[in-house]
Coordinates of C-alpha atoms and ligand atoms in Angstrom, one line a residue:
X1 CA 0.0 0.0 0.0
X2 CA 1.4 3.3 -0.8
X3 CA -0.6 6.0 0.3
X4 CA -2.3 6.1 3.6
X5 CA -3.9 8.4 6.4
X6 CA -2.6 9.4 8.8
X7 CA -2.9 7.8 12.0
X8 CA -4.4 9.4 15.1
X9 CA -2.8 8.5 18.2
X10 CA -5.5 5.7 18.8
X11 CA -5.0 4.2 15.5
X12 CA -1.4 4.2 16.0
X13 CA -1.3 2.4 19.1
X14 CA -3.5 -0.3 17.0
X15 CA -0.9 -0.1 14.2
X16 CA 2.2 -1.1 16.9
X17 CA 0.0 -3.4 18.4
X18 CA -0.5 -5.1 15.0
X19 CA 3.1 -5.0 13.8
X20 CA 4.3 -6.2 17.1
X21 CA 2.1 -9.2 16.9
X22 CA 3.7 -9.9 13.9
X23 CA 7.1 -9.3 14.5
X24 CA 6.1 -12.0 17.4
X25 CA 4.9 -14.4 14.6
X26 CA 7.0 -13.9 11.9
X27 CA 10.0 -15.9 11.0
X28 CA 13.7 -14.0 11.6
X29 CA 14.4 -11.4 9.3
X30 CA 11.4 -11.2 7.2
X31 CA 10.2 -8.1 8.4
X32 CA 13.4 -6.5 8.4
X33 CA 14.6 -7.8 4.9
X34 CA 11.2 -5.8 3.5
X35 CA 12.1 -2.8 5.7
X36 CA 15.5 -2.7 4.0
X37 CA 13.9 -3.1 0.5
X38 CA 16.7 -6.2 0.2
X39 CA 14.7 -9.2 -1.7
X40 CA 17.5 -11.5 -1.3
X41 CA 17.5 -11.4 2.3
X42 CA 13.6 -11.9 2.4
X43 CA 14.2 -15.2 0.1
X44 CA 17.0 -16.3 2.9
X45 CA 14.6 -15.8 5.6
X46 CA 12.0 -17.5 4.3
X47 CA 13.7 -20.3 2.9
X48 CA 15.4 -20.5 6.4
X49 CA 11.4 -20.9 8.3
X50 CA 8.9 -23.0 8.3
X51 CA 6.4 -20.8 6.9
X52 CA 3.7 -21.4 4.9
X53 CA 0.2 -20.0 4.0
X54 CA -2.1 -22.5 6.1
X55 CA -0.4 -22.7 8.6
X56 CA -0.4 -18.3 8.9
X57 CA -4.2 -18.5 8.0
X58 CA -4.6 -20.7 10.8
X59 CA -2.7 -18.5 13.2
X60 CA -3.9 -15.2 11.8
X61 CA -7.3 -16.7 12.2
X62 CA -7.1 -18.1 15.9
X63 CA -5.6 -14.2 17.6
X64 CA -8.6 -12.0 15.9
X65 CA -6.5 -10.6 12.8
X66 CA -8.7 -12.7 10.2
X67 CA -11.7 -10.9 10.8
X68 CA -11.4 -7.8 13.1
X69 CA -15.1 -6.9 12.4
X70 CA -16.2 -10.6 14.2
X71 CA -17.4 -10.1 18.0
X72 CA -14.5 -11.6 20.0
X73 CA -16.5 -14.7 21.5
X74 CA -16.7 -15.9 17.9
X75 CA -13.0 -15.3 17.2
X76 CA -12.9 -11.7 15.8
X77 CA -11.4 -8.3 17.4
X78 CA -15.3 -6.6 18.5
X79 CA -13.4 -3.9 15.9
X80 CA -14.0 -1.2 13.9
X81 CA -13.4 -0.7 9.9
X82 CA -10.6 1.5 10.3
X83 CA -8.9 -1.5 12.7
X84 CA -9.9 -3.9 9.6
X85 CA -7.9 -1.3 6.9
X86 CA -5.0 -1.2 9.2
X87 CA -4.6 -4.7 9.6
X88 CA -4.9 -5.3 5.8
X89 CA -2.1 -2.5 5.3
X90 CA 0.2 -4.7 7.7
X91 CA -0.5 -7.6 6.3
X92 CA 0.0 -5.5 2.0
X93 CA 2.8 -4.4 3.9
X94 CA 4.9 -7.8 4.7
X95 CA 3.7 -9.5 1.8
X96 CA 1.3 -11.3 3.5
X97 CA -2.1 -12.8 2.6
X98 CA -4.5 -10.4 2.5
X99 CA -7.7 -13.3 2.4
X100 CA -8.0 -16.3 4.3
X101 CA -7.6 -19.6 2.2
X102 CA -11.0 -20.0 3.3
X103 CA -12.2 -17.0 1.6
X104 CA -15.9 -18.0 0.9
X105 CA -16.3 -19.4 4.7
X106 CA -14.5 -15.4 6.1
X107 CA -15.9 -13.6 3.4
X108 CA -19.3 -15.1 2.7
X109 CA -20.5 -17.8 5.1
X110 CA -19.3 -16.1 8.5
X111 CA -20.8 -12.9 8.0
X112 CA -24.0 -14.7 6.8
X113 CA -24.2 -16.9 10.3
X114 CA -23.6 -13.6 12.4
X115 CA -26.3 -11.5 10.9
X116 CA -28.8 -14.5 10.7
X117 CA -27.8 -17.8 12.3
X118 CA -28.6 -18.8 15.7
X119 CA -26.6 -18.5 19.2
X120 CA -25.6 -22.5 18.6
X121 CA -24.4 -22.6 15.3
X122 CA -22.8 -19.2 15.8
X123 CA -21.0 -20.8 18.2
X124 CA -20.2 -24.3 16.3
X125 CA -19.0 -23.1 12.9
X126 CA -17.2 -19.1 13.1
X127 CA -14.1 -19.9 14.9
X128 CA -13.3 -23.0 12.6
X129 CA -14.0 -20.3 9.6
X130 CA -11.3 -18.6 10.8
X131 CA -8.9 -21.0 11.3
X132 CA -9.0 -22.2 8.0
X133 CA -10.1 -25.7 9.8
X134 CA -13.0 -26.1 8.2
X135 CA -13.6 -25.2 4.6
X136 CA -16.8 -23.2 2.8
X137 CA -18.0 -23.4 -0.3
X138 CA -21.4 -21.7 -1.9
X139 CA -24.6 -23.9 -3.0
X140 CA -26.5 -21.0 -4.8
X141 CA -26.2 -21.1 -9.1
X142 CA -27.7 -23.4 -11.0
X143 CA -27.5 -25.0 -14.4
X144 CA -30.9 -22.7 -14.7
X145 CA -30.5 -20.0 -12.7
X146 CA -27.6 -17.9 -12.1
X147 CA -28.0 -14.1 -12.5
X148 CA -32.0 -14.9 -11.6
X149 CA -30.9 -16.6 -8.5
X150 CA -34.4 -16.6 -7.3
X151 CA -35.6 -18.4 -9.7
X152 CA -33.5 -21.5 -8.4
X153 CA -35.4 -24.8 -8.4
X154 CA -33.2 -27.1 -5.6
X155 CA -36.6 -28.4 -3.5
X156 CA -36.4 -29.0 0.3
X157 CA -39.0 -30.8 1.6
X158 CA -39.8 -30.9 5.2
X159 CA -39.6 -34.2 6.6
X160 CA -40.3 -34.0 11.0
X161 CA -36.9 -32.6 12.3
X162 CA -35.2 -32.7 8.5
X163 CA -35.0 -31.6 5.6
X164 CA -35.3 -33.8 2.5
X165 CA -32.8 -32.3 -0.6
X166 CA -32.7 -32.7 -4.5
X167 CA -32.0 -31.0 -7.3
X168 CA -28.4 -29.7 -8.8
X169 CA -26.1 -26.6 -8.3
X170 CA -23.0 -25.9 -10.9
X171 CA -20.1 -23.6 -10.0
X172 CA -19.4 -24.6 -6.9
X173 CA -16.3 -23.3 -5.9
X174 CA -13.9 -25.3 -3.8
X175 CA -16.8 -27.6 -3.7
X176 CA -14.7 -30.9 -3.7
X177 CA -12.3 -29.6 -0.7
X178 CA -15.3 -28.0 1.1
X179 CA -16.6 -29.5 4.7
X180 CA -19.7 -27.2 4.6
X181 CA -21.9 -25.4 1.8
X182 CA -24.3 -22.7 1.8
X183 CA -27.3 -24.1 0.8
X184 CA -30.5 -22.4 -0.5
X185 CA -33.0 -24.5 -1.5
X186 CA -37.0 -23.7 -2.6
X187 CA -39.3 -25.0 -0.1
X188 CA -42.6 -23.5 -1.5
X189 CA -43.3 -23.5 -5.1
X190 CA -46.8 -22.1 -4.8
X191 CA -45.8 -18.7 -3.8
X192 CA -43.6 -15.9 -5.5
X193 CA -40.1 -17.0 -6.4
X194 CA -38.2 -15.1 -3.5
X195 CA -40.6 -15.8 -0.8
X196 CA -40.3 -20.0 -1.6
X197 CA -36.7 -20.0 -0.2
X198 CA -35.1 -21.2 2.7
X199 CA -31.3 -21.1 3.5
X200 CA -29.5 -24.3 5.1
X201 CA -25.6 -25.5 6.1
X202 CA -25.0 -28.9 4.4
X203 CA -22.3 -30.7 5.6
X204 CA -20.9 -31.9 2.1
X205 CA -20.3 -35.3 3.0
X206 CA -23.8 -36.2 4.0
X207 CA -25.0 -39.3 2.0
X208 CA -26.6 -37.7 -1.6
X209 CA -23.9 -35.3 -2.2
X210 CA -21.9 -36.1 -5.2
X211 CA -19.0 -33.3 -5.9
X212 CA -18.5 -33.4 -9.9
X213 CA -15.0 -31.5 -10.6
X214 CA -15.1 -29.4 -13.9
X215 CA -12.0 -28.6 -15.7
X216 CA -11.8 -24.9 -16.8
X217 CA -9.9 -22.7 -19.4
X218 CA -6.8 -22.3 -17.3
X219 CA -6.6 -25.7 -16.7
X220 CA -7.2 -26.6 -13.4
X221 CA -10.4 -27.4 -11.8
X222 CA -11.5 -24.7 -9.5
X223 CA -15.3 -25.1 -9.5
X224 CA -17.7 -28.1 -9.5
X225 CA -21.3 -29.3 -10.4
X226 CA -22.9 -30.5 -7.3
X227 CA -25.7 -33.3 -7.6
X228 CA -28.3 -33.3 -4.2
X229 CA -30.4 -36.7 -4.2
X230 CA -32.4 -37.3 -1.2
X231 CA -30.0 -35.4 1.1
X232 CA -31.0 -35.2 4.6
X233 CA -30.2 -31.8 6.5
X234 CA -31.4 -31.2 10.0
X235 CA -33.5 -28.3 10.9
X236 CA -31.0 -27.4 13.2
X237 CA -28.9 -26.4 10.1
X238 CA -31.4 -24.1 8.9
X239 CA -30.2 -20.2 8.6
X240 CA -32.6 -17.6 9.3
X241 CA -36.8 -18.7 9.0
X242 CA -38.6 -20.7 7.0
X243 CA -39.2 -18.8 3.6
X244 CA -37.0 -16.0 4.6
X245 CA -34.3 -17.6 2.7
X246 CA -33.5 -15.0 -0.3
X247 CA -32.7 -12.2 3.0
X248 CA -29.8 -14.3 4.3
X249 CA -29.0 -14.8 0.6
X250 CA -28.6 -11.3 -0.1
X251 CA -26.8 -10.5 2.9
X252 CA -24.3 -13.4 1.6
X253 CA -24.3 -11.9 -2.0
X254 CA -23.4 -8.2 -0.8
X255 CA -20.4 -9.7 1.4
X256 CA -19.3 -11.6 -1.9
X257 CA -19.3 -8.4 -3.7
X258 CA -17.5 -6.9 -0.9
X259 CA -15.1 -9.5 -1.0
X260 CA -14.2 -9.6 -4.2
X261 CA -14.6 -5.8 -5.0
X262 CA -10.9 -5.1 -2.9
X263 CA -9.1 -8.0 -4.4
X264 CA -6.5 -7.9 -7.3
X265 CA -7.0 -11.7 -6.6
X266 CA -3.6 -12.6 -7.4
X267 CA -1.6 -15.2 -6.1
X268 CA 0.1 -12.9 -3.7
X269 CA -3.2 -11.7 -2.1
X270 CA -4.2 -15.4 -1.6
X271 CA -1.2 -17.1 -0.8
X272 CA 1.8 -14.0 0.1
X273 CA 5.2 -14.4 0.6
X274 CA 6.2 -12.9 -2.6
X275 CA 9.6 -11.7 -3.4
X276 CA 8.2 -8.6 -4.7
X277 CA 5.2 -7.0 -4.4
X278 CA 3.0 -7.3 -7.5
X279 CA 3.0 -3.7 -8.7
X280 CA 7.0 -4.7 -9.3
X281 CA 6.3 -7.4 -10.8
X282 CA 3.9 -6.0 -13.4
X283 CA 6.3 -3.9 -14.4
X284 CA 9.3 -6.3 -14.5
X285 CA 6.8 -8.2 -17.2
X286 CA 7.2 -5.2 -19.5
X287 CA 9.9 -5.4 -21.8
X288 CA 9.7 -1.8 -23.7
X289 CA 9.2 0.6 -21.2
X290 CA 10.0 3.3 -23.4
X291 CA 7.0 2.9 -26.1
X292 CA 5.2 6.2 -25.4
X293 CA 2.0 4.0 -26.0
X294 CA 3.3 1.6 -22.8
X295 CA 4.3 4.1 -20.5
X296 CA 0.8 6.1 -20.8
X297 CA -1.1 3.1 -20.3
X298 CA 1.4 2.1 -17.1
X299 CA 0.4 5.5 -16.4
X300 CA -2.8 4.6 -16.7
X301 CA -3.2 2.0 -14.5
X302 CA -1.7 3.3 -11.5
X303 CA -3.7 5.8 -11.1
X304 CA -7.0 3.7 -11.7
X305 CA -5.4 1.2 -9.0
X306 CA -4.9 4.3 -6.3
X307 CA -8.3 5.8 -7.4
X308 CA -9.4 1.4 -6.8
X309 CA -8.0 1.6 -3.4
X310 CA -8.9 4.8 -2.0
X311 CA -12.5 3.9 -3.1
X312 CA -12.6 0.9 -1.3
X313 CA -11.3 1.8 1.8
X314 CA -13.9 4.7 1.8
X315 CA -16.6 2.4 1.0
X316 CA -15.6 0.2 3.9
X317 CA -14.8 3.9 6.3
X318 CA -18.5 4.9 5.4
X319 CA -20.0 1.7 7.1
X320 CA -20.5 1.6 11.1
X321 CA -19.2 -1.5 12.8
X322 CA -20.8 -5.1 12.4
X323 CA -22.9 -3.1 9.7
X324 CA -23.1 -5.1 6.4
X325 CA -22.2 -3.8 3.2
X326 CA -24.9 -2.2 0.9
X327 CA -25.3 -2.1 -3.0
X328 CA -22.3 0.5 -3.4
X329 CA -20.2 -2.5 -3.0
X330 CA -21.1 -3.6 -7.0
X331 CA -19.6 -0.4 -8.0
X332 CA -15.7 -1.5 -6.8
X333 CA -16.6 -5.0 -7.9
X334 CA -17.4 -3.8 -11.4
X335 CA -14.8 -1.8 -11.5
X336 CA -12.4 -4.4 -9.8
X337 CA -13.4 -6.7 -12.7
X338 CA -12.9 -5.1 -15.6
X339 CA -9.9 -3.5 -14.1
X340 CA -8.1 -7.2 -14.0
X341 CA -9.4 -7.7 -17.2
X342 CA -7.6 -4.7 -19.1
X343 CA -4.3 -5.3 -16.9
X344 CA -3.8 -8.9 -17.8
X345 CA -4.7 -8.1 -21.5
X346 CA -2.2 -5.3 -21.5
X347 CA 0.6 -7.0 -19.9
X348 CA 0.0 -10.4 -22.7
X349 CA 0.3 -7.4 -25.3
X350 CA 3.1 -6.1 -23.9
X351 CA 5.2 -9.2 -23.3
X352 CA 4.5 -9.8 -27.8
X353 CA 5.6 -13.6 -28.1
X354 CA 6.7 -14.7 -24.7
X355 CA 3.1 -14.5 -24.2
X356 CA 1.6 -17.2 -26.6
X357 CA 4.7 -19.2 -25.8
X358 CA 3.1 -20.9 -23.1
X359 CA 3.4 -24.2 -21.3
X360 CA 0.7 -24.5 -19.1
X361 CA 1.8 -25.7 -15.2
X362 CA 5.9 -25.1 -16.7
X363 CA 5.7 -22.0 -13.9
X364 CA 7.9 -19.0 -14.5
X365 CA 6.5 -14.9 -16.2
X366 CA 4.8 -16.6 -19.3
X367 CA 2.9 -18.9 -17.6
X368 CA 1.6 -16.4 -14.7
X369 CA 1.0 -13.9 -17.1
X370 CA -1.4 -16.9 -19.4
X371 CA -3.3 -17.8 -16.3
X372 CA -3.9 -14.3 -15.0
X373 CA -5.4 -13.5 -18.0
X374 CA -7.3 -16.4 -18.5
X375 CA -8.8 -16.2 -15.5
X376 CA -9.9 -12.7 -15.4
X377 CA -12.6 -13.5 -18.0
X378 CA -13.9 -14.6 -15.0
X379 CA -13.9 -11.8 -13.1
X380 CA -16.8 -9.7 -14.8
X381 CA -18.8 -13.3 -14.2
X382 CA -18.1 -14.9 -10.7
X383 CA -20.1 -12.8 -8.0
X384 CA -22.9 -11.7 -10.0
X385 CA -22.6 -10.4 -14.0
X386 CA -21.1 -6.6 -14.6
X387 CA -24.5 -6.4 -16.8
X388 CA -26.4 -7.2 -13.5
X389 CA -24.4 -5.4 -10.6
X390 CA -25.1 -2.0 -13.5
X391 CA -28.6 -2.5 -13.5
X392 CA -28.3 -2.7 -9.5
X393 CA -25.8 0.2 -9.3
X394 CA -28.8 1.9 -11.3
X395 CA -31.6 0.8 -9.4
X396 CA -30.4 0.8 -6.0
X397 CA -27.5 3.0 -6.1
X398 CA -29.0 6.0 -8.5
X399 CA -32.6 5.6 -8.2
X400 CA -33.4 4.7 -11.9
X401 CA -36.5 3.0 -12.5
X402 CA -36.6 -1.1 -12.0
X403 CA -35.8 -3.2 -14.7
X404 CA -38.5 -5.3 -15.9
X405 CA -39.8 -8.5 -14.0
X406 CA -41.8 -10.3 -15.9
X407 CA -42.3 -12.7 -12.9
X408 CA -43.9 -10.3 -10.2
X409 CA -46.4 -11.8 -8.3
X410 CA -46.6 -15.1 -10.1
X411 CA -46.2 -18.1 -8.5
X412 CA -42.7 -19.7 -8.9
X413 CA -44.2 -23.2 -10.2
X414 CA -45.4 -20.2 -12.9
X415 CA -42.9 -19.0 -13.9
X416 CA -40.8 -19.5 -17.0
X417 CA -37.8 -21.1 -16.8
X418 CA -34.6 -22.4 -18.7
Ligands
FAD501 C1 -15.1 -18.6 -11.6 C2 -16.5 -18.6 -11.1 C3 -16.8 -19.1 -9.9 C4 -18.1 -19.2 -9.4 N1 -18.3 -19.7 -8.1 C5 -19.6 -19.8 -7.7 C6 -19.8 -20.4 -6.4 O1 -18.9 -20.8 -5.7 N2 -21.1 -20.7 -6.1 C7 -22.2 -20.3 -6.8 O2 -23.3 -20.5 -6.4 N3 -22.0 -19.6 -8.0 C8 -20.7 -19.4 -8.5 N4 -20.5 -18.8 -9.7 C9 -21.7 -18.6 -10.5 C10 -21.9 -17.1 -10.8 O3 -22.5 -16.5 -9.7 C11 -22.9 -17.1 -12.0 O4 -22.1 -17.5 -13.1 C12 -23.4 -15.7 -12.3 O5 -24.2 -15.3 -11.3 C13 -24.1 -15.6 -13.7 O6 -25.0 -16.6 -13.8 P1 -25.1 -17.5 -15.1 O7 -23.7 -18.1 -15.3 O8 -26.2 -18.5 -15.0 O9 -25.4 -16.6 -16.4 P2 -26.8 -16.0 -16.8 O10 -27.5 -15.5 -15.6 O11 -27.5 -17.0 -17.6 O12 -26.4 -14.8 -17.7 C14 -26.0 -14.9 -19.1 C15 -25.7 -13.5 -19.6 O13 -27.0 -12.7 -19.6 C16 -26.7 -11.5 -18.9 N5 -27.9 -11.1 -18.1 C17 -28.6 -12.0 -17.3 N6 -29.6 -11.3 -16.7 C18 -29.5 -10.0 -17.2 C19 -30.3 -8.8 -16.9 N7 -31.4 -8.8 -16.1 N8 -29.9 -7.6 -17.5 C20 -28.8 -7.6 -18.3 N9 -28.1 -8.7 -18.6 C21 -28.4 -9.9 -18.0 C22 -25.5 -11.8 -18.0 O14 -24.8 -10.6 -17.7 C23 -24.7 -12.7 -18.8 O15 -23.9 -12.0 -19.7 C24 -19.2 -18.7 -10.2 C25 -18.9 -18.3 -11.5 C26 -17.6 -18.2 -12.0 C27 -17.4 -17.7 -13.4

């Protein structure tokens, strides 16, 4: 991070507090090998250590630094966004990662639980978020219904203290390593498509779940289709009421957007312990940095990754504690999105035939630079469409009038569907 406030005397008692903690944690010489700018001596020292990203995630997760935000009974700080910005500028800082490996269960799943899950299974699943222990993954898109997520056709019937499953979700992220999904299922047809839903935890290896890996562009398999027959959930696993499903789903799709709206979602910000911090490395990737063309799109993008930044961390100022974020959060995630997107197709342009000369999994620049690119097409996708967050940035956000909904009012067994 290069620009920042500056701190008030509170905040910087926080910020020592924070850096302490990790100077605590860290192996030998890594934070000073970064303070002295000297990459070689940041390689020695973490060569020399143990350290490795589960094992941080796990302690970042367990001392409060995972998700400052969280009450502290359920493994959090009890804090305040600007404690949440500082710890992420520690963390940019050392090269550390920014999101927990369990992104969908910190980013997603917790903040779903806190705002509408009960006292016991507030208490059973947050701090094993946290840790990394157990792993989230998200049951909502459907081979039918993606964008209209209401629509979804996943049944639950209600059998005494359970919850009888079928039907099929695709996309799945993390699916196949994933102890626990967010589940919404329909458990009304004969009412209007978001009043028919109700939200559940499955625990992915109940009998009926069968995790179907699908390969993708870049060539590894990131998400899954996901085939429910006759699962059995307890009520007990049920989020929020009966039929109140679709309000504990939004609350989970604004904290997606959220999530993803900050992230460059490079390796670094997932994994850290970089030698360099990836600004330097996008530029080390461009060979002619004298093309007048190349140095005023560099240009360019640094400013539209400050302007990205200092957006986000007002966006995240502007909200009170514990509060959960609103529909301003599709703005930085549209943004975010095509932001990737033109980065990674500049820097394939810029690299000419290094770029095409690609071995997929050989590691090294080319093969980075292929599967950043490759999987930003992604980005304007995953977390609702760029198309849909507009329309929402224009309803919600602007005021415009409501797109049209040809469905209002009907029945969801009514409905039309693909
Ligand atoms: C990498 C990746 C990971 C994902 N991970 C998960 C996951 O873990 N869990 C999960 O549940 N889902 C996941 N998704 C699914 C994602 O949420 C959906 O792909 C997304 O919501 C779009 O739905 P769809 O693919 O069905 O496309 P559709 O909804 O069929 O959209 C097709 C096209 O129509 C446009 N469109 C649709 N409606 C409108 C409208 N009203 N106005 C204007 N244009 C419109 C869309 O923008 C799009 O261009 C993931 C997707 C990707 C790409």
């Amino acid at each position: 991070m290069k620009w920042q406030i500056e701190d008030t005397p509170e905040r910087a008692a926080f910020r020592a507090e924070v850096t302490g903690w990790l100077r605590d944690h860290l192996p030998k010489g890594w934070m000073e090998a970064i303070e002295a700018g000297d990459d070689d001596a940041f390689d020695a020292a973490k060569r020399a250590s143990d350290w490795n990203p589960f094992t941080w995630n796990a302690l970042v997760g367990a001392n409060g630094y995972g998700a400052p935000l969280w009450p502290k009974e359920y493994g959090g700080l009890s804090g305040e966004q600007w404690m949440q910005q500082i710890v992420r500028e520690e963390l940019g800082r050392y090269r550390l990662p920014l999101v927990s490996l369990n992104i969908l269960g910190v980013g997603l799943a917790g903040p779903t639980i806190i705002e509408h899950g009960t006292d016991a299974q507030k208490e059973r699943y947050l701090k094993k978020i946290l840790t990394g222990e157990e792993i989230w993954c998200q049951l909502f898109s459907e081979p039918g219904s993606g964008s209209d997520l209401a629509s979804l056709s996943t049944k639950a019937v209600r059998d005494g203290d359970e919850w009888i499953v079928n039907g099929q979700k695709v996309w799945t992220s993390i699916g196949q390593f994933a102890k626990f999904g967010m589940l919404v299922a329909r458990t009304d047809p004969n009412i209007p498509k978001h009043d028919g839903l109700t939200y559940f935890i499955l625990e992915m290896s109940t009998p009926g779940v069968d995790v179907r890996p699908l390969r993708q562009l870049t060539g590894s398999s990131e998400f899954n289709e996901v085939y429910l027959t006759d699962v059995r959930i307890p009520d007990a696993n049920r989020v929020g009421a009966v039929g109140d499903g679709w309000r504990a789903a939004r609350t989970t799709l604004m904290n997606e957007r959220a999530t993803l709206s900050g992230l460059s979602m490079d390796q670094s910000s997932i994994m850290g312990g970089t030698r360099k911090d990836p600004w330097q490395s996008f530029l080390e990737g461009i060979e002619d940095k004298t093309d007048a063309n190349v140095r005023q799109k560099i240009a360019q993008f640094y400013i539209e990754q400050e302007v990205k930044e200092i957006t986000a961390f007002r966006a995240s100022s502007a909200r009170l504690r514990g509060s959960q974020p609103g529909p301003e959060s599709s703005v930085n995630k549209v943004f975010n999105a095509e932001f990737n997107q033109r980065k990674s197709s500049f820097s394939m342009n810029a690299a000419g035939m290094a770029s095409v000369a690609w071995v997929p999994g050989a590691g090294g620049a080319s093969d980075s630079r292929m599967h950043a690119f490759l999987r930003s097409r992604a980005n304007t996708i995953e977390g609702g469409t760029s198309e849909v967050l507009r329309n929402q940035i224009g309803e919600r956000v602007l005021g415009l009038p409501r797109d049209i909904d040809t469905d209002k009012g009907l029945p969801w067994k009514e409905i039309r569907r693909n």
